[in-house]
mmCIF file of C-alpha atoms and ligand atoms in Angstrom:
data_model
loop_
_atom_site.group_PDB
_atom_site.id
_atom_site.type_symbol
_atom_site.label_atom_id
_atom_site.label_comp_id
_atom_site.label_asym_id
_atom_site.label_seq_id
_atom_site.Cartn_x
_atom_site.Cartn_y
_atom_site.Cartn_z
ATOM 1 C CA MET A 1 -14.212 7.990 -22.519
ATOM 2 C CA LYS A 2 -16.609 5.095 -21.893
ATOM 3 C CA ILE A 3 -15.695 3.091 -18.831
ATOM 4 C CA ALA A 4 -16.877 -0.078 -17.150
ATOM 5 C CA LEU A 5 -16.676 -0.557 -13.395
ATOM 6 C CA LEU A 6 -15.777 -4.023 -12.130
ATOM 7 C CA GLY A 7 -17.364 -3.963 -8.690
ATOM 8 C CA PHE A 8 -19.799 -1.516 -7.118
ATOM 9 C CA GLY A 9 -18.710 -1.464 -3.488
ATOM 10 C CA VAL A 10 -16.937 1.312 -1.603
ATOM 11 C CA VAL A 11 -14.665 2.438 -4.452
ATOM 12 C CA GLY A 12 -16.896 1.567 -7.435
ATOM 13 C CA ARG A 13 -19.813 3.554 -6.083
ATOM 14 C CA GLY A 14 -17.439 6.433 -5.356
ATOM 15 C CA VAL A 15 -16.143 6.468 -8.949
ATOM 16 C CA TYR A 16 -19.720 6.398 -10.224
ATOM 17 C CA ASP A 17 -20.680 9.381 -8.037
ATOM 18 C CA LEU A 18 -17.600 11.411 -8.958
ATOM 19 C CA THR A 19 -18.019 10.897 -12.708
ATOM 20 C CA LYS A 20 -21.774 11.156 -13.168
ATOM 21 C CA ASP A 21 -21.768 14.854 -14.043
ATOM 22 C CA ARG A 22 -18.614 14.815 -16.167
ATOM 23 C CA GLU A 23 -18.708 15.185 -19.906
ATOM 24 C CA ASP A 24 -15.361 13.530 -20.602
ATOM 25 C CA ILE A 25 -15.932 10.247 -18.677
ATOM 26 C CA SER A 26 -19.109 8.190 -18.533
ATOM 27 C CA VAL A 27 -19.803 4.915 -16.772
ATOM 28 C CA SER A 28 -21.362 2.713 -19.405
ATOM 29 C CA LYS A 29 -21.503 -0.689 -17.682
ATOM 30 C CA VAL A 30 -21.092 -1.992 -14.134
ATOM 31 C CA LEU A 31 -20.203 -5.540 -13.189
ATOM 32 C CA CYS A 32 -22.083 -6.254 -9.981
ATOM 33 C CA LEU A 33 -23.616 -9.367 -8.472
ATOM 34 C CA GLU A 34 -26.092 -7.422 -6.348
ATOM 35 C CA ASP A 35 -29.447 -6.238 -7.567
ATOM 36 C CA VAL A 36 -28.486 -2.633 -8.339
ATOM 37 C CA ARG A 37 -30.298 -0.337 -10.794
ATOM 38 C CA LEU A 38 -28.649 2.727 -12.239
ATOM 39 C CA PRO A 39 -30.401 5.329 -14.394
ATOM 40 C CA ASP A 40 -27.572 5.785 -16.877
ATOM 41 C CA ALA A 41 -25.473 2.586 -16.846
ATOM 42 C CA GLU A 42 -26.177 -1.052 -17.600
ATOM 43 C CA VAL A 43 -25.599 -3.409 -14.670
ATOM 44 C CA THR A 44 -24.450 -6.913 -15.581
ATOM 45 C CA ARG A 45 -23.317 -10.037 -13.790
ATOM 46 C CA ASN A 46 -21.404 -11.216 -16.828
ATOM 47 C CA PHE A 47 -17.869 -9.939 -17.521
ATOM 48 C CA ARG A 48 -18.217 -10.976 -21.186
ATOM 49 C CA ASP A 49 -20.771 -8.165 -21.635
ATOM 50 C CA ILE A 50 -17.951 -5.787 -20.811
ATOM 51 C CA VAL A 51 -14.869 -7.303 -22.403
ATOM 52 C CA GLU A 52 -16.694 -7.921 -25.678
ATOM 53 C CA ASP A 53 -18.161 -4.417 -25.817
ATOM 54 C CA GLU A 54 -15.980 -2.482 -28.244
ATOM 55 C CA THR A 55 -17.422 0.859 -27.202
ATOM 56 C CA ILE A 56 -15.825 0.509 -23.745
ATOM 57 C CA ASP A 57 -12.237 1.709 -23.878
ATOM 58 C CA THR A 58 -11.299 1.606 -20.185
ATOM 59 C CA VAL A 59 -12.010 -0.856 -17.399
ATOM 60 C CA VAL A 60 -11.859 0.234 -13.755
ATOM 61 C CA GLU A 61 -11.192 -2.713 -11.446
ATOM 62 C CA CYS A 62 -12.483 -2.068 -7.949
ATOM 63 C CA MET A 63 -13.498 -5.572 -6.867
ATOM 64 C CA GLY A 64 -10.437 -6.245 -4.712
ATOM 65 C CA GLY A 65 -8.845 -9.645 -4.143
ATOM 66 C CA LEU A 66 -6.628 -11.501 -6.591
ATOM 67 C CA HIS A 67 -9.142 -13.713 -8.411
ATOM 68 C CA PRO A 68 -11.156 -13.174 -10.466
ATOM 69 C CA ALA A 69 -9.931 -9.539 -10.417
ATOM 70 C CA PHE A 70 -6.602 -10.364 -12.070
ATOM 71 C CA ASP A 71 -8.202 -12.666 -14.663
ATOM 72 C CA PHE A 72 -10.601 -9.894 -15.654
ATOM 73 C CA VAL A 73 -7.840 -7.273 -15.799
ATOM 74 C CA LYS A 74 -5.713 -9.548 -17.956
ATOM 75 C CA GLU A 75 -8.582 -10.229 -20.329
ATOM 76 C CA ALA A 76 -9.338 -6.535 -20.572
ATOM 77 C CA VAL A 77 -5.704 -5.769 -21.464
ATOM 78 C CA LEU A 78 -5.684 -8.598 -24.016
ATOM 79 C CA ALA A 79 -8.840 -7.102 -25.507
ATOM 80 C CA GLY A 80 -6.981 -3.797 -25.928
ATOM 81 C CA LYS A 81 -8.676 -1.891 -23.111
ATOM 82 C CA ASN A 82 -6.974 0.541 -20.731
ATOM 83 C CA VAL A 83 -7.139 -0.411 -17.054
ATOM 84 C CA VAL A 84 -7.296 1.589 -13.837
ATOM 85 C CA THR A 85 -7.181 -0.236 -10.514
ATOM 86 C CA SER A 86 -6.888 0.598 -6.829
ATOM 87 C CA ASN A 87 -5.901 -2.998 -6.019
ATOM 88 C CA LYS A 88 -2.324 -3.016 -4.670
ATOM 89 C CA ALA A 89 -2.274 -6.757 -4.011
ATOM 90 C CA LEU A 90 -3.139 -7.396 -7.655
ATOM 91 C CA VAL A 91 -0.483 -5.051 -9.056
ATOM 92 C CA ALA A 92 2.254 -6.120 -6.600
ATOM 93 C CA ASN A 93 1.592 -9.837 -7.109
ATOM 94 C CA PHE A 94 1.198 -9.826 -10.899
ATOM 95 C CA TYR A 95 3.644 -7.041 -11.763
ATOM 96 C CA ASP A 96 5.826 -9.265 -13.965
ATOM 97 C CA GLU A 97 2.889 -10.615 -15.905
ATOM 98 C CA LEU A 98 0.930 -7.394 -16.234
ATOM 99 C CA LEU A 99 3.529 -4.790 -17.138
ATOM 100 C CA PRO A 100 5.035 -6.597 -20.166
ATOM 101 C CA LEU A 101 1.513 -7.436 -21.366
ATOM 102 C CA VAL A 102 0.393 -3.816 -21.056
ATOM 103 C CA LYS A 103 3.420 -2.766 -23.124
ATOM 104 C CA GLU A 104 2.857 -5.441 -25.736
ATOM 105 C CA LYS A 105 -0.807 -4.527 -26.184
ATOM 106 C CA GLY A 106 -0.071 -0.781 -26.186
ATOM 107 C CA VAL A 107 -2.777 -0.010 -23.611
ATOM 108 C CA ARG A 108 -2.613 2.356 -20.646
ATOM 109 C CA PHE A 109 -2.515 1.066 -17.081
ATOM 110 C CA ARG A 110 -2.601 3.162 -13.914
ATOM 111 C CA CYS A 111 -3.089 2.432 -10.209
ATOM 112 C CA THR A 112 -2.550 5.668 -8.257
ATOM 113 C CA ALA A 113 -5.175 4.853 -5.617
ATOM 114 C CA ALA A 114 -3.367 1.582 -4.816
ATOM 115 C CA VAL A 115 -0.842 3.335 -2.555
ATOM 116 C CA GLY A 116 -1.949 6.143 -0.272
ATOM 117 C CA GLY A 117 -5.653 6.058 -1.314
ATOM 118 C CA GLY A 118 -6.414 9.743 -1.805
ATOM 119 C CA ILE A 119 -2.787 10.888 -1.861
ATOM 120 C CA GLY A 120 -1.407 11.311 -5.372
ATOM 121 C CA TRP A 121 1.717 9.470 -4.285
ATOM 122 C CA LEU A 122 2.447 7.291 -7.320
ATOM 123 C CA SER A 123 1.716 10.104 -9.764
ATOM 124 C CA GLU A 124 4.029 12.368 -7.755
ATOM 125 C CA LEU A 125 6.730 9.676 -7.909
ATOM 126 C CA GLU A 126 6.177 9.510 -11.664
ATOM 127 C CA ARG A 127 6.805 13.256 -11.977
ATOM 128 C CA SER A 128 9.694 13.230 -9.581
ATOM 129 C CA ARG A 129 11.667 10.473 -11.283
ATOM 130 C CA ARG A 130 11.628 12.483 -14.537
ATOM 131 C CA ALA A 131 13.807 15.156 -12.949
ATOM 132 C CA GLN A 132 16.008 13.415 -10.379
ATOM 133 C CA LYS A 133 17.181 10.134 -8.951
ATOM 134 C CA ILE A 134 14.905 8.814 -6.207
ATOM 135 C CA LEU A 135 17.039 7.685 -3.289
ATOM 136 C CA SER A 136 14.408 6.319 -0.905
ATOM 137 C CA VAL A 137 10.663 5.836 -0.467
ATOM 138 C CA GLY A 138 8.526 4.789 2.466
ATOM 139 C CA GLY A 139 6.511 5.824 5.473
ATOM 140 C CA ILE A 140 3.128 5.184 7.041
ATOM 141 C CA MET A 141 1.112 3.433 4.339
ATOM 142 C CA ASN A 142 -1.612 1.635 6.274
ATOM 143 C CA GLY A 143 -4.443 3.540 7.918
ATOM 144 C CA THR A 144 -5.680 0.606 9.986
ATOM 145 C CA CYS A 145 -2.314 0.065 11.674
ATOM 146 C CA ASN A 146 -1.880 3.770 12.256
ATOM 147 C CA TYR A 147 -5.349 3.975 13.794
ATOM 148 C CA ILE A 148 -4.586 1.078 16.152
ATOM 149 C CA LEU A 149 -1.158 2.400 17.176
ATOM 150 C CA ASP A 150 -2.467 5.937 17.599
ATOM 151 C CA SER A 151 -5.409 4.778 19.745
ATOM 152 C CA MET A 152 -3.085 2.696 21.913
ATOM 153 C CA THR A 153 -0.636 5.601 22.318
ATOM 154 C CA ARG A 154 -2.973 8.561 22.794
ATOM 155 C CA LEU A 155 -6.031 6.933 24.347
ATOM 156 C CA GLY A 156 -4.402 4.027 26.158
ATOM 157 C CA LEU A 157 -6.619 1.440 24.414
ATOM 158 C CA GLY A 158 -5.666 -2.235 24.303
ATOM 159 C CA TYR A 159 -4.795 -3.819 20.949
ATOM 160 C CA ASP A 160 -8.058 -5.788 20.539
ATOM 161 C CA GLU A 161 -10.275 -2.817 21.331
ATOM 162 C CA ALA A 162 -8.363 -0.545 18.937
ATOM 163 C CA LEU A 163 -8.571 -3.150 16.138
ATOM 164 C CA LYS A 164 -12.306 -3.564 16.684
ATOM 165 C CA GLN A 165 -12.781 0.196 16.366
ATOM 166 C CA ALA A 166 -10.725 0.338 13.153
ATOM 167 C CA GLN A 167 -12.861 -2.460 11.712
ATOM 168 C CA SER A 168 -16.130 -0.819 12.711
ATOM 169 C CA LEU A 169 -14.977 2.407 11.039
ATOM 170 C CA GLY A 170 -14.408 0.438 7.827
ATOM 171 C CA TYR A 171 -10.647 1.010 7.590
ATOM 172 C CA ALA A 172 -9.497 -2.601 7.779
ATOM 173 C CA GLU A 173 -9.225 -4.974 4.804
ATOM 174 C CA ALA A 174 -11.704 -7.896 4.704
ATOM 175 C CA LYS A 175 -9.132 -9.990 6.543
ATOM 176 C CA PRO A 176 -7.520 -7.782 9.219
ATOM 177 C CA ALA A 177 -4.384 -9.969 9.105
ATOM 178 C CA THR A 178 -3.557 -8.317 5.767
ATOM 179 C CA ASP A 179 -3.325 -4.985 7.570
ATOM 180 C CA VAL A 180 -1.930 -5.891 10.998
ATOM 181 C CA GLU A 181 0.648 -8.407 9.749
ATOM 182 C CA GLY A 182 1.967 -5.719 7.408
ATOM 183 C CA ILE A 183 1.028 -7.425 4.125
ATOM 184 C CA ASP A 184 -0.916 -4.435 2.793
ATOM 185 C CA THR A 185 2.073 -2.180 3.532
ATOM 186 C CA TRP A 186 4.375 -4.774 1.948
ATOM 187 C CA HIS A 187 2.391 -4.651 -1.311
ATOM 188 C CA LYS A 188 2.510 -0.853 -1.213
ATOM 189 C CA ILE A 189 6.273 -0.527 -0.641
ATOM 190 C CA ILE A 190 7.047 -3.104 -3.338
ATOM 191 C CA LEU A 191 4.906 -1.197 -5.826
ATOM 192 C CA SER A 192 6.390 2.152 -4.768
ATOM 193 C CA ALA A 193 9.958 0.847 -5.039
ATOM 194 C CA ASN A 194 9.285 -0.719 -8.444
ATOM 195 C CA ILE A 195 8.073 2.610 -9.772
ATOM 196 C CA ALA A 196 10.636 4.780 -7.973
ATOM 197 C CA PHE A 197 13.640 2.721 -9.001
ATOM 198 C CA GLY A 198 12.388 1.204 -12.285
ATOM 199 C CA VAL A 199 12.862 -2.386 -11.075
ATOM 200 C CA SER A 200 10.766 -5.427 -10.202
ATOM 201 C CA LEU A 201 11.605 -6.314 -6.609
ATOM 202 C CA GLU A 202 11.662 -9.999 -5.735
ATOM 203 C CA LYS A 203 8.774 -10.008 -3.253
ATOM 204 C CA GLU A 204 10.167 -12.720 -1.020
ATOM 205 C CA SER A 205 13.359 -10.731 -0.515
ATOM 206 C CA VAL A 206 11.444 -7.928 1.244
ATOM 207 C CA PRO A 207 10.976 -8.858 4.922
ATOM 208 C CA VAL A 208 7.807 -7.845 6.714
ATOM 209 C CA SER A 209 6.871 -7.760 10.352
ATOM 210 C CA GLY A 210 3.533 -6.412 11.587
ATOM 211 C CA ILE A 211 1.929 -5.003 14.717
ATOM 212 C CA ASP A 212 -0.316 -7.928 15.632
ATOM 213 C CA LYS A 213 1.740 -8.879 18.706
ATOM 214 C CA ILE A 214 1.997 -5.387 20.222
ATOM 215 C CA ALA A 215 0.539 -4.974 23.727
ATOM 216 C CA ALA A 216 -0.294 -2.086 26.034
ATOM 217 C CA CYS A 217 2.843 -2.833 28.106
ATOM 218 C CA ASP A 218 5.013 -2.124 25.019
ATOM 219 C CA VAL A 219 3.335 1.207 24.356
ATOM 220 C CA GLU A 220 3.811 2.244 28.021
ATOM 221 C CA GLN A 221 7.558 1.652 27.668
ATOM 222 C CA PHE A 222 7.788 3.547 24.376
ATOM 223 C CA THR A 223 6.003 6.573 25.852
ATOM 224 C CA ALA A 224 8.212 6.502 28.947
ATOM 225 C CA HIS A 225 11.344 6.507 26.765
ATOM 226 C CA GLY A 226 10.184 9.282 24.408
ATOM 227 C CA TYR A 227 9.136 7.144 21.444
ATOM 228 C CA VAL A 228 6.006 6.481 19.390
ATOM 229 C CA CYS A 229 5.546 3.192 17.531
ATOM 230 C CA LYS A 230 4.521 3.334 13.841
ATOM 231 C CA LEU A 231 4.413 0.657 11.161
ATOM 232 C CA LEU A 232 6.958 1.989 8.654
ATOM 233 C CA SER A 233 7.971 0.793 5.227
ATOM 234 C CA ARG A 234 11.278 1.696 3.635
ATOM 235 C CA ALA A 235 13.042 1.078 0.340
ATOM 236 C CA GLU A 236 16.348 2.750 -0.474
ATOM 237 C CA GLN A 237 18.568 2.618 -3.504
ATOM 238 C CA GLY A 238 22.310 2.597 -2.892
ATOM 239 C CA GLU A 239 25.365 2.028 -5.087
ATOM 240 C CA ASP A 240 25.366 -1.601 -3.950
ATOM 241 C CA GLY A 241 21.678 -2.402 -4.420
ATOM 242 C CA ILE A 242 18.233 -1.864 -2.951
ATOM 243 C CA ARG A 243 17.286 -2.339 0.684
ATOM 244 C CA ALA A 244 13.569 -2.746 1.422
ATOM 245 C CA PHE A 245 11.511 -3.863 4.409
ATOM 246 C CA VAL A 246 8.402 -3.272 6.528
ATOM 247 C CA GLN A 247 8.701 -3.186 10.311
ATOM 248 C CA PRO A 248 7.256 -1.528 13.415
ATOM 249 C CA THR A 249 9.552 1.390 14.167
ATOM 250 C CA LEU A 250 10.018 3.580 17.224
ATOM 251 C CA VAL A 251 10.155 7.192 16.072
ATOM 252 C CA LYS A 252 11.036 10.083 18.375
ATOM 253 C CA GLN A 253 8.142 11.972 19.985
ATOM 254 C CA GLY A 254 7.978 15.280 18.097
ATOM 255 C CA SER A 255 8.951 13.814 14.713
ATOM 256 C CA LEU A 256 6.633 14.220 11.714
ATOM 257 C CA GLU A 257 5.761 10.495 11.694
ATOM 258 C CA ALA A 258 4.963 10.493 15.433
ATOM 259 C CA ALA A 259 2.337 13.199 14.879
ATOM 260 C CA VAL A 260 0.292 11.284 12.266
ATOM 261 C CA PRO A 261 -3.152 10.702 13.848
ATOM 262 C CA LEU A 262 -6.011 8.277 13.297
ATOM 263 C CA ASN A 263 -6.012 6.459 9.951
ATOM 264 C CA PHE A 264 -3.915 9.018 8.050
ATOM 265 C CA ASN A 265 -0.918 8.107 5.895
ATOM 266 C CA LEU A 266 2.403 9.959 5.628
ATOM 267 C CA ILE A 267 4.545 8.860 2.697
ATOM 268 C CA THR A 268 7.961 10.257 1.874
ATOM 269 C CA PHE A 269 10.562 10.140 -0.841
ATOM 270 C CA THR A 270 14.030 11.583 -0.810
ATOM 271 C CA GLY A 271 15.490 12.654 -4.127
ATOM 272 C CA SER A 272 18.959 13.626 -5.320
ATOM 273 C CA ALA A 273 17.746 17.184 -5.975
ATOM 274 C CA SER A 274 14.621 17.706 -3.871
ATOM 275 C CA ASP A 275 15.806 16.016 -0.667
ATOM 276 C CA ARG A 276 12.830 15.009 1.551
ATOM 277 C CA MET A 277 9.283 15.395 0.222
ATOM 278 C CA SER A 278 6.397 14.080 2.342
ATOM 279 C CA PHE A 279 2.762 13.527 1.433
ATOM 280 C CA TYR A 280 0.027 13.384 4.068
ATOM 281 C CA GLY A 281 -3.620 12.497 3.662
ATOM 282 C CA GLN A 282 -6.370 9.893 3.680
ATOM 283 C CA GLY A 283 -4.998 6.494 2.723
ATOM 284 C CA ALA A 284 -8.424 4.884 2.295
ATOM 285 C CA GLY A 285 -12.130 5.598 2.086
ATOM 286 C CA ARG A 286 -14.696 5.897 -0.713
ATOM 287 C CA TYR A 287 -14.161 9.398 -2.069
ATOM 288 C CA PRO A 288 -10.416 9.841 -1.425
ATOM 289 C CA THR A 289 -9.746 6.556 -3.263
ATOM 290 C CA ALA A 290 -12.280 7.230 -6.030
ATOM 291 C CA TYR A 291 -10.725 10.686 -6.470
ATOM 292 C CA ASN A 292 -7.410 9.139 -7.527
ATOM 293 C CA VAL A 293 -9.178 6.665 -9.816
ATOM 294 C CA VAL A 294 -10.759 9.644 -11.568
ATOM 295 C CA GLN A 295 -7.350 11.356 -11.723
ATOM 296 C CA ASP A 296 -5.995 8.243 -13.470
ATOM 297 C CA LEU A 297 -8.858 8.306 -15.966
ATOM 298 C CA VAL A 298 -8.139 11.941 -16.773
ATOM 299 C CA ASP A 299 -4.420 11.138 -17.109
ATOM 300 C CA ILE A 300 -5.252 8.302 -19.510
ATOM 301 C CA LEU A 301 -7.354 10.729 -21.563
ATOM 302 C CA ALA A 302 -4.286 12.969 -21.652
ATOM 303 C CA GLY A 303 -2.209 10.054 -22.966
ATOM 304 C CA LYS A 304 -0.403 8.902 -19.828
ATOM 305 C CA GLY A 305 0.343 5.226 -19.289
ATOM 306 C CA PHE A 306 2.293 3.473 -16.524
ATOM 307 C CA TYR A 307 4.510 5.530 -14.205
ATOM 308 C CA SER A 308 7.909 4.069 -15.040
ATOM 309 C CA PRO A 309 9.527 1.639 -17.446
ATOM 310 C CA TYR A 310 9.263 -2.021 -16.433
ATOM 311 C CA GLY A 311 12.641 -2.912 -14.934
ATOM 312 C CA GLY A 312 14.601 -6.076 -14.292
ATOM 313 C CA LYS A 313 14.062 -8.429 -11.385
ATOM 314 C CA VAL A 314 16.199 -7.602 -8.336
ATOM 315 C CA SER A 315 16.440 -8.971 -4.810
ATOM 316 C CA ALA A 316 16.476 -6.588 -1.877
ATOM 317 C CA ARG A 317 19.484 -6.864 0.412
ATOM 318 C CA ASN A 318 18.778 -6.665 4.098
ATOM 319 C CA ASP A 319 22.136 -6.037 5.669
ATOM 320 C CA GLY A 320 21.245 -2.642 7.160
ATOM 321 C CA GLU A 321 21.569 -2.742 10.966
ATOM 322 C CA TYR A 322 19.226 -1.420 13.644
ATOM 323 C CA THR A 323 18.829 -1.565 17.383
ATOM 324 C CA TYR A 324 15.548 -3.331 18.198
ATOM 325 C CA TYR A 325 13.035 -3.538 21.029
ATOM 326 C CA VAL A 326 12.035 -7.195 21.501
ATOM 327 C CA ARG A 327 9.349 -8.679 23.786
ATOM 328 C CA GLY A 328 7.314 -11.851 24.000
ATOM 329 C CA GLU A 329 10.042 -14.461 23.520
ATOM 330 C CA ALA A 330 13.515 -14.786 25.016
ATOM 331 C CA TRP A 331 16.044 -12.784 23.001
ATOM 332 C CA ASP A 332 19.239 -14.766 22.631
ATOM 333 C CA GLY A 333 21.532 -12.039 21.244
ATOM 334 C CA VAL A 334 23.296 -9.026 22.767
ATOM 335 C CA THR A 335 21.107 -7.036 25.198
ATOM 336 C CA GLU A 336 21.909 -3.359 25.778
ATOM 337 C CA ALA A 337 19.029 -2.424 28.083
ATOM 338 C CA VAL A 338 15.851 -3.732 29.658
ATOM 339 C CA TRP A 339 12.573 -1.834 29.125
ATOM 340 C CA GLY A 340 9.862 -3.423 31.308
ATOM 341 C CA GLU A 341 9.115 -6.862 29.858
ATOM 342 C CA GLY A 342 11.136 -6.070 26.722
ATOM 343 C CA VAL A 343 14.825 -5.711 25.877
ATOM 344 C CA ILE A 344 16.833 -3.374 23.676
ATOM 345 C CA THR A 345 19.223 -5.339 21.499
ATOM 346 C CA GLY A 346 22.647 -4.459 20.164
ATOM 347 C CA LYS A 347 22.875 -3.705 16.422
ATOM 348 C CA VAL A 348 21.225 -6.486 14.413
ATOM 349 C CA SER A 349 20.770 -6.709 10.636
ATOM 350 C CA VAL A 350 17.224 -6.499 9.262
ATOM 351 C CA GLU A 351 17.686 -9.942 7.767
ATOM 352 C CA ALA A 352 18.830 -11.534 11.030
ATOM 353 C CA MET A 353 16.068 -9.932 13.094
ATOM 354 C CA HIS A 354 13.250 -10.854 10.720
ATOM 355 C CA THR A 355 14.576 -14.413 10.463
ATOM 356 C CA TRP A 356 14.660 -14.622 14.285
ATOM 357 C CA ARG A 357 11.114 -13.240 14.568
ATOM 358 C CA LYS A 358 9.787 -15.827 12.115
ATOM 359 C CA ALA A 359 11.212 -18.530 14.327
ATOM 360 C CA HIS A 360 9.662 -16.825 17.401
ATOM 361 C CA PRO A 361 6.090 -16.092 16.303
ATOM 362 C CA ASN A 362 4.961 -14.666 19.656
ATOM 363 C CA ALA A 363 7.626 -11.973 19.684
ATOM 364 C CA PHE A 364 6.924 -8.324 19.018
ATOM 365 C CA ILE A 365 9.825 -6.430 17.473
ATOM 366 C CA ALA A 366 10.285 -2.743 16.706
ATOM 367 C CA ALA A 367 13.354 -1.028 15.259
ATOM 368 C CA LEU A 368 14.591 2.194 16.854
ATOM 369 C CA ALA A 369 14.670 4.915 14.179
ATOM 370 C CA GLU A 370 18.066 6.518 13.660
HETATM 371 N N1 HSE B 1 -6.769 -1.397 4.672
HETATM 372 C C1 HSE B 1 -6.054 -0.325 4.029
HETATM 373 C C2 HSE B 1 -5.583 0.647 5.099
HETATM 374 C C3 HSE B 1 -6.952 0.342 3.034
HETATM 375 O O1 HSE B 1 -6.000 0.487 6.250
HETATM 376 O O2 HSE B 1 -4.791 1.524 4.814
HETATM 377 C C4 HSE B 1 -6.268 1.143 1.989
HETATM 378 O O3 HSE B 1 -5.287 0.463 1.301
#
């Protein structure tokens, strides 16, 4: 298999290193704007050198961002090339354009590293859905947020200091808002739900709330009441539709989620036969991410394409109810208890709470896990 790498940063370099001694996969060209020299691959600044090269059968997109990454991926598919990407924003945002095109052109498209980095989460979902109905997916999908929340909980750091550390360790996306406002997790749960349930979720119907307004005083209250705050995603399939959302969640001390340290991910599905299955590991980083890109390349060699059939467009319903912790702006609904500067609400639907939070941008909200 002759591949071209689009981008030679953290992931691209990792894929190059992990494939250089393989006989079945060889990096033939690399699209890179920097002055890089490689002994066994041609480095070019011009995408045309790649898309017009008929000897290249598979393109690995590891540039990140939406444009020009998506334009290049689309051109590659149109040119009949297989594509592997680790770019969750690209796949989540262009799902409806990409998947039908991939089918029409008869090429193979995989993106395992896009959710969970080094965890083979999407390929496990692919296997699982062959043998049972997936009932729910979700969990801790963003290493940066977990690192911040863990540092605040275990080390007593303030939010800004914890974020700075996560950035200096290279966990955060180029714009930290993508991580801390929950957007990265939002892309990942939409992609996971699409594959698990064989649908295309209407993105705007999936509410998201991040951790950017959390403060040390919140964490003190959570610890005092026996909880740990995690940014959790969830999508569940019921008889009446799909519920999906991303929100800070207070899990009980001693639960599996509460124990996840540093920048690790813990992603779970429940299935009609298997019940709960959880996957723990590195959600980011050069070699964990490159490892799953290589796995995708090997799967493509073995004839595997996308993980699930492309399904119809559906809107998530958000009528599930939770009790929430709210601080930062005056809560105008039912209050059950006061925790320091925050309050514990009565039962509120996900939809109502996320709508309220949007109108109160300085509020921090966290659902209490059931
Ligand atoms: N910024 C992401 C994270 C990288 O922190 O999990 C992997 O998607």
